[in-house]
Coordinates of C-alpha atoms in Angstrom, one line a residue:
Chain A
X1 CA 32.1 113.3 89.6
X2 CA 33.5 110.8 92.1
X3 CA 37.0 111.1 93.4
X4 CA 39.3 108.7 95.4
X5 CA 42.9 108.9 96.7
X6 CA 45.4 106.2 97.2
X7 CA 48.7 106.4 99.0
X8 CA 51.3 103.6 98.9
X9 CA 48.7 100.9 98.1
X10 CA 46.1 102.0 100.6
X11 CA 42.9 103.9 99.8
X12 CA 43.4 107.0 102.0
X13 CA 43.3 110.7 101.5
X14 CA 46.1 111.5 104.0
X15 CA 49.8 111.8 103.4
X16 CA 52.6 112.1 105.9
X17 CA 53.6 115.7 106.6
X18 CA 57.3 114.9 106.2
X19 CA 56.8 113.9 102.6
X20 CA 59.6 115.4 100.4
X21 CA 57.1 116.1 97.6
X22 CA 55.2 118.4 99.9
X23 CA 58.3 119.9 101.5
X24 CA 60.6 120.4 98.5
X25 CA 58.7 119.4 95.3
X26 CA 61.0 116.4 95.3
X27 CA 59.1 114.2 92.8
X28 CA 57.3 113.8 89.5
X29 CA 53.8 113.1 88.4
X30 CA 51.7 111.9 85.4
X31 CA 48.1 112.8 84.6
X32 CA 46.6 110.0 82.6
X33 CA 43.4 109.3 80.8
X34 CA 41.4 106.2 81.5
X35 CA 38.7 104.7 79.2
X36 CA 36.6 102.2 81.0
X37 CA 39.3 102.1 83.6
X38 CA 42.1 101.3 81.2
X39 CA 45.1 103.6 80.8
X40 CA 45.6 105.3 77.4
X41 CA 49.2 105.4 76.1
X42 CA 50.5 103.8 79.3
X43 CA 53.9 103.1 77.7
X44 CA 54.5 106.8 77.1
X45 CA 53.6 107.7 80.6
X46 CA 55.9 105.0 82.0
X47 CA 58.7 106.2 79.8
X48 CA 58.4 109.7 81.1
X49 CA 58.2 108.6 84.7
X50 CA 61.3 106.6 84.2
X51 CA 63.2 109.5 82.7
X52 CA 62.0 111.8 85.5
X53 CA 63.2 109.4 88.2
X54 CA 66.5 109.0 86.4
X55 CA 67.1 112.7 86.1
X56 CA 66.2 113.1 89.9
X57 CA 68.7 110.2 90.6
X58 CA 66.2 107.9 92.2
X59 CA 67.5 104.4 92.6
X60 CA 66.1 101.8 90.1
X61 CA 64.0 104.3 88.0
X62 CA 62.8 101.5 85.7
X63 CA 61.6 99.3 88.5
X64 CA 60.0 102.1 90.4
X65 CA 58.1 103.5 87.4
X66 CA 56.9 100.1 86.4
X67 CA 55.8 99.1 90.0
X68 CA 54.0 102.4 90.7
X69 CA 52.2 102.5 87.4
X70 CA 51.1 98.9 87.6
X71 CA 49.9 99.3 91.2
X72 CA 48.0 102.6 90.6
X73 CA 46.5 101.3 87.3
X74 CA 45.1 98.2 88.9
X75 CA 43.7 100.2 91.8
X76 CA 42.1 102.6 89.3
X77 CA 40.7 99.8 87.2
X78 CA 39.0 98.3 90.2
X79 CA 37.0 101.6 90.7
X80 CA 36.7 103.1 87.2
X81 CA 35.9 100.2 84.9
X82 CA 32.2 101.2 84.8
X83 CA 32.9 104.8 83.9
X84 CA 33.4 105.7 80.2
X85 CA 36.2 108.2 81.0
X86 CA 38.2 109.2 84.0
X87 CA 41.5 110.8 84.9
X88 CA 44.2 109.4 87.1
X89 CA 47.1 111.3 88.5
X90 CA 50.1 109.4 89.8
X91 CA 52.7 111.2 91.9
X92 CA 56.0 109.6 92.8
X93 CA 57.8 111.5 95.6
X94 CA 61.1 110.8 97.4
X95 CA 59.1 109.7 100.4
X96 CA 59.6 110.9 103.9
X97 CA 62.7 112.7 104.8
X98 CA 64.5 114.6 107.6
X99 CA 64.8 118.4 107.6
X100 CA 67.1 119.8 104.8
X101 CA 67.6 119.3 101.1
X102 CA 69.5 116.0 101.1
X103 CA 67.3 113.0 100.5
X104 CA 67.3 110.2 103.0
X105 CA 69.4 107.3 101.7
X106 CA 67.0 104.7 102.9
X107 CA 63.4 106.1 102.7
X108 CA 61.3 104.3 100.0
X109 CA 59.6 106.5 97.3
X110 CA 56.0 107.3 97.9
X111 CA 53.2 106.6 95.4
X112 CA 50.1 108.9 95.4
X113 CA 47.1 108.3 93.2
X114 CA 44.1 110.5 92.6
X115 CA 41.3 109.1 90.5
X116 CA 38.5 111.4 89.2
X117 CA 35.6 110.1 87.1
X118 CA 34.4 112.1 84.1
X119 CA 36.4 113.8 81.3
X120 CA 35.9 117.2 79.7
X121 CA 33.7 117.3 76.6
X122 CA 35.2 118.3 73.3
X123 CA 35.4 122.1 73.2
X124 CA 35.1 124.8 70.5
X125 CA 38.4 126.3 69.1
X126 CA 39.9 128.4 71.9
X127 CA 40.6 132.2 71.8
X128 CA 44.1 132.6 73.4
X129 CA 46.1 135.3 74.9
X130 CA 49.7 135.2 76.3
X131 CA 50.6 134.7 79.9
X132 CA 52.5 137.3 81.9
X133 CA 54.8 134.7 83.5
X134 CA 57.4 132.9 81.3
X135 CA 58.9 129.4 81.7
X136 CA 62.2 129.3 83.6
X137 CA 65.3 128.4 81.7
X138 CA 66.6 125.0 82.9
X139 CA 67.9 122.6 80.2
X140 CA 68.9 120.0 82.8
X141 CA 65.3 119.4 83.8
X142 CA 63.4 120.5 80.7
X143 CA 60.8 118.1 79.4
X144 CA 60.0 116.5 82.8
X145 CA 56.8 116.6 84.6
X146 CA 58.2 117.7 88.0
X147 CA 56.0 118.5 90.9
X148 CA 57.6 122.0 90.7
X149 CA 55.0 123.8 88.6
X150 CA 54.8 127.3 89.9
X151 CA 54.8 129.1 86.5
X152 CA 51.9 127.0 85.2
X153 CA 49.9 127.7 88.4
X154 CA 50.4 131.4 88.0
X155 CA 49.5 131.3 84.3
X156 CA 46.3 129.2 85.1
X157 CA 45.4 131.7 87.8
X158 CA 45.8 134.6 85.3
X159 CA 43.7 132.6 82.7
X160 CA 40.9 132.1 85.2
X161 CA 40.7 135.9 85.7
X162 CA 41.1 136.7 82.0
X163 CA 38.5 136.7 79.2
X164 CA 40.5 134.1 77.2
X165 CA 39.9 130.3 76.8
X166 CA 43.7 129.7 77.0
X167 CA 47.0 131.4 77.5
X168 CA 50.2 130.7 75.6
X169 CA 53.4 130.6 77.7
X170 CA 56.8 131.8 76.4
X171 CA 60.3 130.9 77.5
X172 CA 62.9 133.5 78.7
X173 CA 63.9 134.3 75.2
X174 CA 60.3 135.0 74.2
X175 CA 59.7 131.9 72.1
X176 CA 56.3 130.3 72.6
X177 CA 56.6 127.0 74.5
X178 CA 53.1 125.7 75.5
X179 CA 49.6 126.6 76.7
X180 CA 49.0 126.6 80.5
X181 CA 48.5 122.8 80.3
X182 CA 49.3 121.5 76.8
X183 CA 51.8 121.3 74.0
X184 CA 51.3 123.4 70.9
X185 CA 51.3 122.5 67.3
X186 CA 51.1 124.8 64.3
X187 CA 50.4 123.7 60.7
X188 CA 51.6 125.1 57.3
X189 CA 50.5 122.8 54.4
X190 CA 51.3 119.3 55.5
X191 CA 54.0 120.4 57.9
X192 CA 53.4 120.5 61.6
X193 CA 55.6 122.7 63.7
X194 CA 56.0 122.3 67.5
X195 CA 58.1 124.3 69.9
X196 CA 61.5 123.2 70.8
X197 CA 61.7 122.2 74.5
X198 CA 65.5 122.4 75.0
X199 CA 65.4 125.0 77.7
X200 CA 61.9 124.8 79.1
X201 CA 58.5 123.0 78.9
X202 CA 56.9 119.6 79.5
X203 CA 57.4 117.0 76.8
X204 CA 53.8 115.7 76.7
X205 CA 52.9 112.1 75.9
X206 CA 50.5 113.3 73.1
X207 CA 53.2 115.5 71.6
X208 CA 55.6 112.6 71.6
X209 CA 52.9 110.3 70.0
X210 CA 52.2 112.8 67.3
X211 CA 56.0 113.4 66.6
X212 CA 56.9 109.7 66.6
X213 CA 53.9 108.1 65.0
X214 CA 50.6 109.9 64.5
X215 CA 51.7 112.7 62.1
X216 CA 53.2 110.3 59.7
X217 CA 50.2 108.0 59.9
X218 CA 48.1 111.1 58.9
X219 CA 50.5 112.0 56.1
X220 CA 52.1 115.0 57.9
X221 CA 55.6 115.8 58.9
X222 CA 56.7 117.5 62.1
X223 CA 59.4 120.0 62.6
X224 CA 60.6 120.9 66.2
X225 CA 61.9 124.4 66.4
X226 CA 61.6 127.9 68.0
X227 CA 58.2 129.6 67.4
X228 CA 58.3 133.3 68.1
X229 CA 55.1 135.4 68.5
X230 CA 55.8 137.2 65.2
X231 CA 55.6 133.8 63.4
X232 CA 52.1 133.0 64.7
X233 CA 50.4 134.7 61.7
X234 CA 52.4 132.5 59.2
X235 CA 50.4 129.3 60.1
X236 CA 47.1 128.1 58.7
X237 CA 46.1 126.2 61.8
X238 CA 47.1 125.8 65.5
X239 CA 46.1 123.4 68.2
X240 CA 47.2 122.1 71.6
X241 CA 47.1 118.7 73.2
X242 CA 47.4 116.9 76.5
X243 CA 46.5 113.5 77.9
X244 CA 43.1 114.5 79.2
X245 CA 41.5 116.7 76.6
X246 CA 43.3 115.2 73.6
X247 CA 43.4 117.9 71.0
X248 CA 41.8 121.3 71.0
X249 CA 42.1 123.8 68.2
X250 CA 43.0 127.5 68.6
X251 CA 40.7 130.0 66.9
X252 CA 43.1 132.9 67.4
X253 CA 45.9 134.2 69.5
X254 CA 46.1 137.8 70.7
X255 CA 49.6 138.9 71.4
X256 CA 50.6 142.5 72.1
X257 CA 48.4 144.6 69.8
X258 CA 48.3 141.9 67.1
X259 CA 46.0 138.9 66.5
X260 CA 46.7 135.7 64.6
X261 CA 43.5 134.0 63.4
X262 CA 43.2 130.3 62.3
X263 CA 40.3 129.2 60.1
X264 CA 41.4 125.6 59.6
X265 CA 40.9 122.7 62.0
X266 CA 41.9 120.1 59.4
X267 CA 44.9 118.6 61.1
X268 CA 43.3 118.6 64.5
X269 CA 40.3 116.6 63.1
X270 CA 42.6 114.1 61.4
X271 CA 44.7 113.5 64.5
X272 CA 42.0 113.6 67.2
X273 CA 40.4 110.2 66.8
X274 CA 43.7 108.4 67.4
X275 CA 45.4 110.9 69.9
X276 CA 44.9 108.6 72.9
X277 CA 46.4 105.6 71.2
X278 CA 45.5 103.4 68.2
X279 CA 45.4 100.0 70.0
X280 CA 42.4 100.2 72.3
Chain B
X1 CA 66.4 115.3 118.8
X2 CA 62.6 115.6 119.2
X3 CA 60.3 116.5 116.3
X4 CA 56.7 117.6 116.0
X5 CA 54.3 118.5 113.2
X6 CA 51.5 120.9 113.2
X7 CA 48.9 121.4 110.4
X8 CA 46.4 124.3 110.5
X9 CA 46.5 124.7 114.2
X10 CA 46.4 121.0 115.2
X11 CA 49.4 118.9 116.2
X12 CA 49.3 116.1 113.6
X13 CA 51.7 114.6 111.2
X14 CA 49.1 114.0 108.4
X15 CA 48.2 116.3 105.5
X16 CA 45.4 116.1 103.0
X17 CA 46.5 114.3 99.8
X18 CA 44.8 117.0 97.7
X19 CA 47.1 119.7 99.1
X20 CA 48.4 122.0 96.3
X21 CA 51.8 122.2 97.8
X22 CA 52.2 118.5 97.4
X23 CA 50.5 118.3 94.0
X24 CA 52.1 121.4 92.3
X25 CA 54.6 123.0 94.7
X26 CA 52.0 125.7 95.1
X27 CA 53.4 127.5 98.1
X28 CA 56.3 128.9 100.0
X29 CA 58.2 128.1 103.3
X30 CA 60.6 129.5 105.8
X31 CA 63.2 127.6 108.0
X32 CA 63.7 129.5 111.2
X33 CA 66.0 129.4 114.2
X34 CA 64.5 129.3 117.7
X35 CA 66.5 130.1 120.8
X36 CA 64.7 129.0 123.9
X37 CA 61.6 128.7 121.8
X38 CA 61.8 132.3 120.5
X39 CA 62.1 133.1 116.8
X40 CA 65.3 134.8 115.6
X41 CA 64.8 137.6 113.0
X42 CA 61.1 136.9 112.8
X43 CA 60.5 140.2 111.0
X44 CA 62.7 139.2 108.1
X45 CA 61.0 135.9 107.8
X46 CA 57.6 137.5 107.9
X47 CA 58.7 140.0 105.2
X48 CA 59.8 137.2 102.9
X49 CA 56.6 135.2 103.5
X50 CA 54.6 138.2 102.6
X51 CA 56.6 138.9 99.4
X52 CA 56.2 135.2 98.4
X53 CA 52.5 135.2 98.9
X54 CA 52.2 138.4 97.0
X55 CA 54.2 137.1 94.0
X56 CA 52.0 133.9 94.0
X57 CA 48.9 136.1 94.1
X58 CA 47.4 134.8 97.4
X59 CA 44.7 137.0 98.7
X60 CA 45.7 139.2 101.7
X61 CA 49.5 138.3 101.8
X62 CA 50.1 140.5 104.8
X63 CA 47.4 139.1 106.9
X64 CA 48.2 135.4 106.0
X65 CA 51.9 135.8 106.7
X66 CA 51.3 137.4 110.0
X67 CA 48.6 135.0 111.1
X68 CA 50.6 131.9 110.1
X69 CA 53.8 133.1 111.7
X70 CA 52.1 134.0 114.9
X71 CA 50.2 130.7 115.2
X72 CA 53.2 128.5 114.4
X73 CA 55.5 130.5 116.7
X74 CA 53.2 130.3 119.6
X75 CA 52.8 126.5 119.0
X76 CA 56.6 126.2 118.8
X77 CA 57.2 128.2 122.0
X78 CA 54.9 125.9 123.9
X79 CA 57.1 123.0 123.0
X80 CA 60.6 124.3 122.6
X81 CA 61.0 126.9 125.4
X82 CA 63.2 124.5 127.4
X83 CA 65.5 123.8 124.5
X84 CA 68.5 126.1 123.9
X85 CA 68.2 125.8 120.1
X86 CA 65.7 124.4 117.7
X87 CA 64.6 124.8 114.1
X88 CA 61.1 125.5 112.9
X89 CA 59.9 125.2 109.4
X90 CA 56.7 126.9 108.3
X91 CA 55.1 126.1 104.9
X92 CA 52.1 128.0 103.5
X93 CA 50.4 126.2 100.7
X94 CA 47.4 127.1 98.6
X95 CA 45.4 124.5 100.5
X96 CA 43.3 121.8 99.0
X97 CA 42.4 122.0 95.4
X98 CA 40.7 120.2 92.5
X99 CA 42.6 118.5 89.7
X100 CA 44.5 120.9 87.4
X101 CA 46.7 124.0 87.7
X102 CA 44.1 126.7 88.5
X103 CA 43.8 127.3 92.3
X104 CA 40.4 127.0 93.9
X105 CA 38.9 130.4 94.5
X106 CA 37.6 129.6 97.9
X107 CA 40.0 127.1 99.6
X108 CA 41.9 128.7 102.5
X109 CA 45.7 128.4 102.6
X110 CA 47.2 125.6 104.6
X111 CA 49.8 126.2 107.3
X112 CA 52.3 123.4 108.1
X113 CA 54.8 123.5 110.9
X114 CA 57.7 121.2 111.6
X115 CA 59.7 121.7 114.8
X116 CA 63.0 120.0 115.5
X117 CA 65.0 120.5 118.6
X118 CA 68.8 120.9 118.4
X119 CA 70.9 123.0 116.2
X120 CA 74.2 122.1 114.3
X121 CA 77.4 123.0 116.2
X122 CA 79.7 125.6 114.7
X123 CA 81.8 123.8 112.0
X124 CA 85.3 124.3 110.7
X125 CA 85.8 126.2 107.4
X126 CA 84.3 124.2 104.6
X127 CA 86.1 122.7 101.6
X128 CA 83.8 123.4 98.6
X129 CA 83.4 122.1 95.1
X130 CA 80.9 123.2 92.4
X131 CA 77.5 121.5 91.8
X132 CA 76.7 120.0 88.4
X133 CA 73.2 121.4 88.4
X134 CA 72.7 125.2 87.9
X135 CA 69.9 127.4 89.1
X136 CA 67.1 128.0 86.6
X137 CA 66.7 131.5 85.2
X138 CA 63.5 133.0 86.4
X139 CA 63.6 136.7 87.3
X140 CA 59.9 136.8 88.1
X141 CA 60.3 134.4 91.1
X142 CA 63.9 134.9 92.0
X143 CA 64.6 135.5 95.7
X144 CA 61.6 133.7 97.0
X145 CA 61.7 130.5 99.0
X146 CA 59.2 128.5 97.0
X147 CA 58.4 124.9 97.7
X148 CA 59.8 124.2 94.2
X149 CA 63.4 123.4 95.1
X150 CA 64.5 120.7 92.7
X151 CA 67.9 122.1 91.9
X152 CA 69.0 122.4 95.5
X153 CA 67.8 118.8 96.2
X154 CA 69.9 117.6 93.3
X155 CA 72.9 119.6 94.5
X156 CA 72.5 118.4 98.1
X157 CA 72.3 114.8 96.8
X158 CA 75.6 115.3 94.8
X159 CA 77.1 116.9 97.9
X160 CA 76.3 113.9 100.1
X161 CA 78.1 111.6 97.6
X162 CA 81.1 113.9 97.2
X163 CA 84.1 114.4 99.3
X164 CA 83.3 118.1 99.8
X165 CA 81.8 119.9 102.8
X166 CA 79.7 122.1 100.5
X167 CA 79.0 122.8 96.8
X168 CA 78.6 126.1 95.2
X169 CA 75.8 126.5 92.7
X170 CA 76.0 128.7 89.6
X171 CA 73.3 130.3 87.5
X172 CA 72.7 129.6 83.8
X173 CA 75.4 132.2 82.8
X174 CA 77.9 130.5 85.1
X175 CA 77.9 133.2 87.8
X176 CA 78.1 131.8 91.3
X177 CA 74.8 132.2 93.2
X178 CA 74.9 130.2 96.5
X179 CA 75.9 127.1 98.3
X180 CA 73.3 124.2 98.4
X181 CA 71.6 125.9 101.3
X182 CA 73.1 129.3 102.0
X183 CA 74.0 132.7 100.6
X184 CA 77.6 133.5 99.8
X185 CA 79.7 136.5 100.8
X186 CA 83.3 137.2 99.7
X187 CA 85.6 139.8 101.2
X188 CA 88.3 142.1 99.8
X189 CA 89.6 144.5 102.4
X190 CA 86.6 146.0 104.2
X191 CA 84.3 145.3 101.2
X192 CA 82.0 142.3 101.2
X193 CA 80.7 141.1 97.8
X194 CA 77.6 138.9 97.5
X195 CA 76.1 137.4 94.3
X196 CA 73.3 139.3 92.5
X197 CA 70.1 137.3 92.7
X198 CA 68.3 139.0 89.8
X199 CA 67.7 135.9 87.8
X200 CA 68.1 133.1 90.4
X201 CA 68.6 132.3 94.0
X202 CA 67.0 132.7 97.4
X203 CA 67.3 136.0 99.1
X204 CA 68.2 134.8 102.6
X205 CA 67.2 136.5 105.8
X206 CA 70.8 136.5 107.1
X207 CA 72.0 137.9 103.7
X208 CA 69.5 140.7 104.0
X209 CA 70.4 141.4 107.6
X210 CA 74.1 141.7 106.6
X211 CA 73.4 143.9 103.7
X212 CA 70.9 146.2 105.5
X213 CA 72.4 146.4 108.9
X214 CA 75.2 144.1 110.1
X215 CA 78.0 144.9 107.6
X216 CA 77.8 148.6 108.4
X217 CA 77.7 147.9 112.2
X218 CA 80.9 145.9 111.7
X219 CA 82.5 148.7 109.6
X220 CA 82.2 146.9 106.2
X221 CA 80.5 147.8 103.0
X222 CA 78.5 145.3 100.7
X223 CA 78.4 145.2 97.0
X224 CA 75.8 143.1 95.2
X225 CA 77.2 141.9 91.8
X226 CA 77.9 138.9 89.6
X227 CA 80.7 136.7 90.9
X228 CA 82.2 134.4 88.3
X229 CA 84.4 131.4 89.1
X230 CA 87.5 133.1 87.7
X231 CA 87.0 135.9 90.3
X232 CA 87.1 133.4 93.3
X233 CA 90.9 133.8 93.8
X234 CA 90.7 137.6 94.0
X235 CA 89.1 137.5 97.5
X236 CA 90.8 137.1 100.9
X237 CA 87.9 135.5 102.6
X238 CA 84.6 133.7 101.8
X239 CA 81.7 132.5 103.9
X240 CA 78.1 131.4 103.6
X241 CA 75.1 132.0 105.8
X242 CA 71.6 130.7 106.5
X243 CA 69.1 131.0 109.3
X244 CA 70.1 127.7 111.0
X245 CA 73.9 127.5 110.9
X246 CA 74.4 131.3 110.9
X247 CA 77.8 131.8 109.3
X248 CA 80.3 129.2 108.1
X249 CA 83.6 130.1 106.5
X250 CA 85.0 128.5 103.3
X251 CA 88.5 127.2 103.5
X252 CA 88.7 126.7 99.7
X253 CA 86.8 126.2 96.5
X254 CA 87.8 123.7 93.9
X255 CA 86.4 124.6 90.4
X256 CA 87.5 122.9 87.2
X257 CA 91.3 122.3 87.6
X258 CA 91.7 125.3 89.9
X259 CA 91.5 126.0 93.6
X260 CA 90.8 129.3 95.4
X261 CA 92.1 129.2 99.1
X262 CA 91.0 131.5 101.9
X263 CA 93.1 132.0 104.9
X264 CA 91.1 134.7 106.7
X265 CA 88.0 134.2 108.7
X266 CA 88.1 137.8 110.1
X267 CA 84.7 139.0 108.7
X268 CA 82.9 135.8 109.6
X269 CA 84.1 136.1 113.2
X270 CA 83.0 139.7 113.4
X271 CA 79.6 139.1 112.0
X272 CA 78.8 135.7 113.6
X273 CA 77.9 136.8 117.1
X274 CA 75.0 139.0 115.8
X275 CA 73.9 137.1 112.7
X276 CA 70.7 135.9 114.3
X277 CA 69.7 139.4 115.4
X278 CA 71.0 141.9 117.9
X279 CA 67.9 142.3 120.0
X280 CA 67.5 139.0 121.8

């Protein structure tokens, strides 16, 4: 694996220590899949960047998102075109700032890119447990990919010490929201069910693509609703998705002293070939 | 004002772009007051650092907190001894890490210091409004000073565009938690009341010092409980505190179409002289 960093247009692996992303998590990011150096579902990533910048009250969210994504994509293409797959992270922070919570009125945002060649291979259906830490309740920021990701770090740390392949994370009411790094879907017949993200969670690009386009193209419907642990046994199939791995099935979920088992991977196999976009 | 940065023992203003504080807000910080280069209430800061590192499952929280605080304090003393007042920020992040949420098992934590000479002058009682953004609900991390501070950034941004001197921030149930950067106290007779931080908020060093020691020394008692906006008019006095400003009184709070006014600053004046510690 090769790896490169890029900060505000220059290939460098150093960032100013007064960056507000570093000081206060004042910013957002995207993790994106590249195939032969070309961004998959770039429009969905740009949309979410724009929404994040808007909710954080950056000036000109549309312009900044577009400018950052174009610049980092063209840098990545120059390095990754010869690699079949790579991943590209773009962070947009509020730039440098003085001490204290209030952003500087004049500092430009900072763009940080991290390009890593190679992508994980397709993995067997995962055996999942449930994370000890729950998502915080915050409707005003739910759905965004903020730099503030403490809960997922703690869940990923627990996962790495557990015997599971994945952990599900619940919200403060106990409803299942996500895995440590992906959105969840469950299937009953031709109906997909995905957790409601009103109060917590990241609204993933692949989740959105399935909801808005791909489920219908594969003759399934999607319902967005609360999924509580006691409902896990009611489904025939379960999988999670994110921009890097695409789709991975769940073999089972252990919660409390119960276990839900899924024998089908039918929907996952139907959706997987197109999960990174139909047009490339 | 003069300002210096310090990263892992070296005076530099650059940080590695793969730092997990920058990538995922994976870390904590303290903002501390120095008088003639000497830390005020250092034991309280060290206690909170240790607790934060514990809750984020760093290895050897005690040792890391002690080591980081001693190193950054001795650096700061070498530069700030001749200044009457300065402020010192210490961040402890999970250090460098690979892509993804799981921390590296081997990377050492990173210590980042920011030293700024000068302290704000004592200010007149503040006219306060209420912030649009509320604290998230997260009992598992409440009280800590995590790098993840999105809500306070948004509230501080709203404050800077408002006509107010301060904004109060509520939790998801509408109870008042804090100002944008300080803990709140209200007074009725000789009883102080401070918001319960069970589900949200930062447990400030000065708040703790008042609760554990200073209130009693000044012949007051402290009750920790929910404070809802409709209760604001029941108090005779209100003030907020943090490690830099010490104590600042509130003149009034405008909430909805109502206004609570405070004519007394008696408790604030009693507590203020000792708020940064009695022993220096």
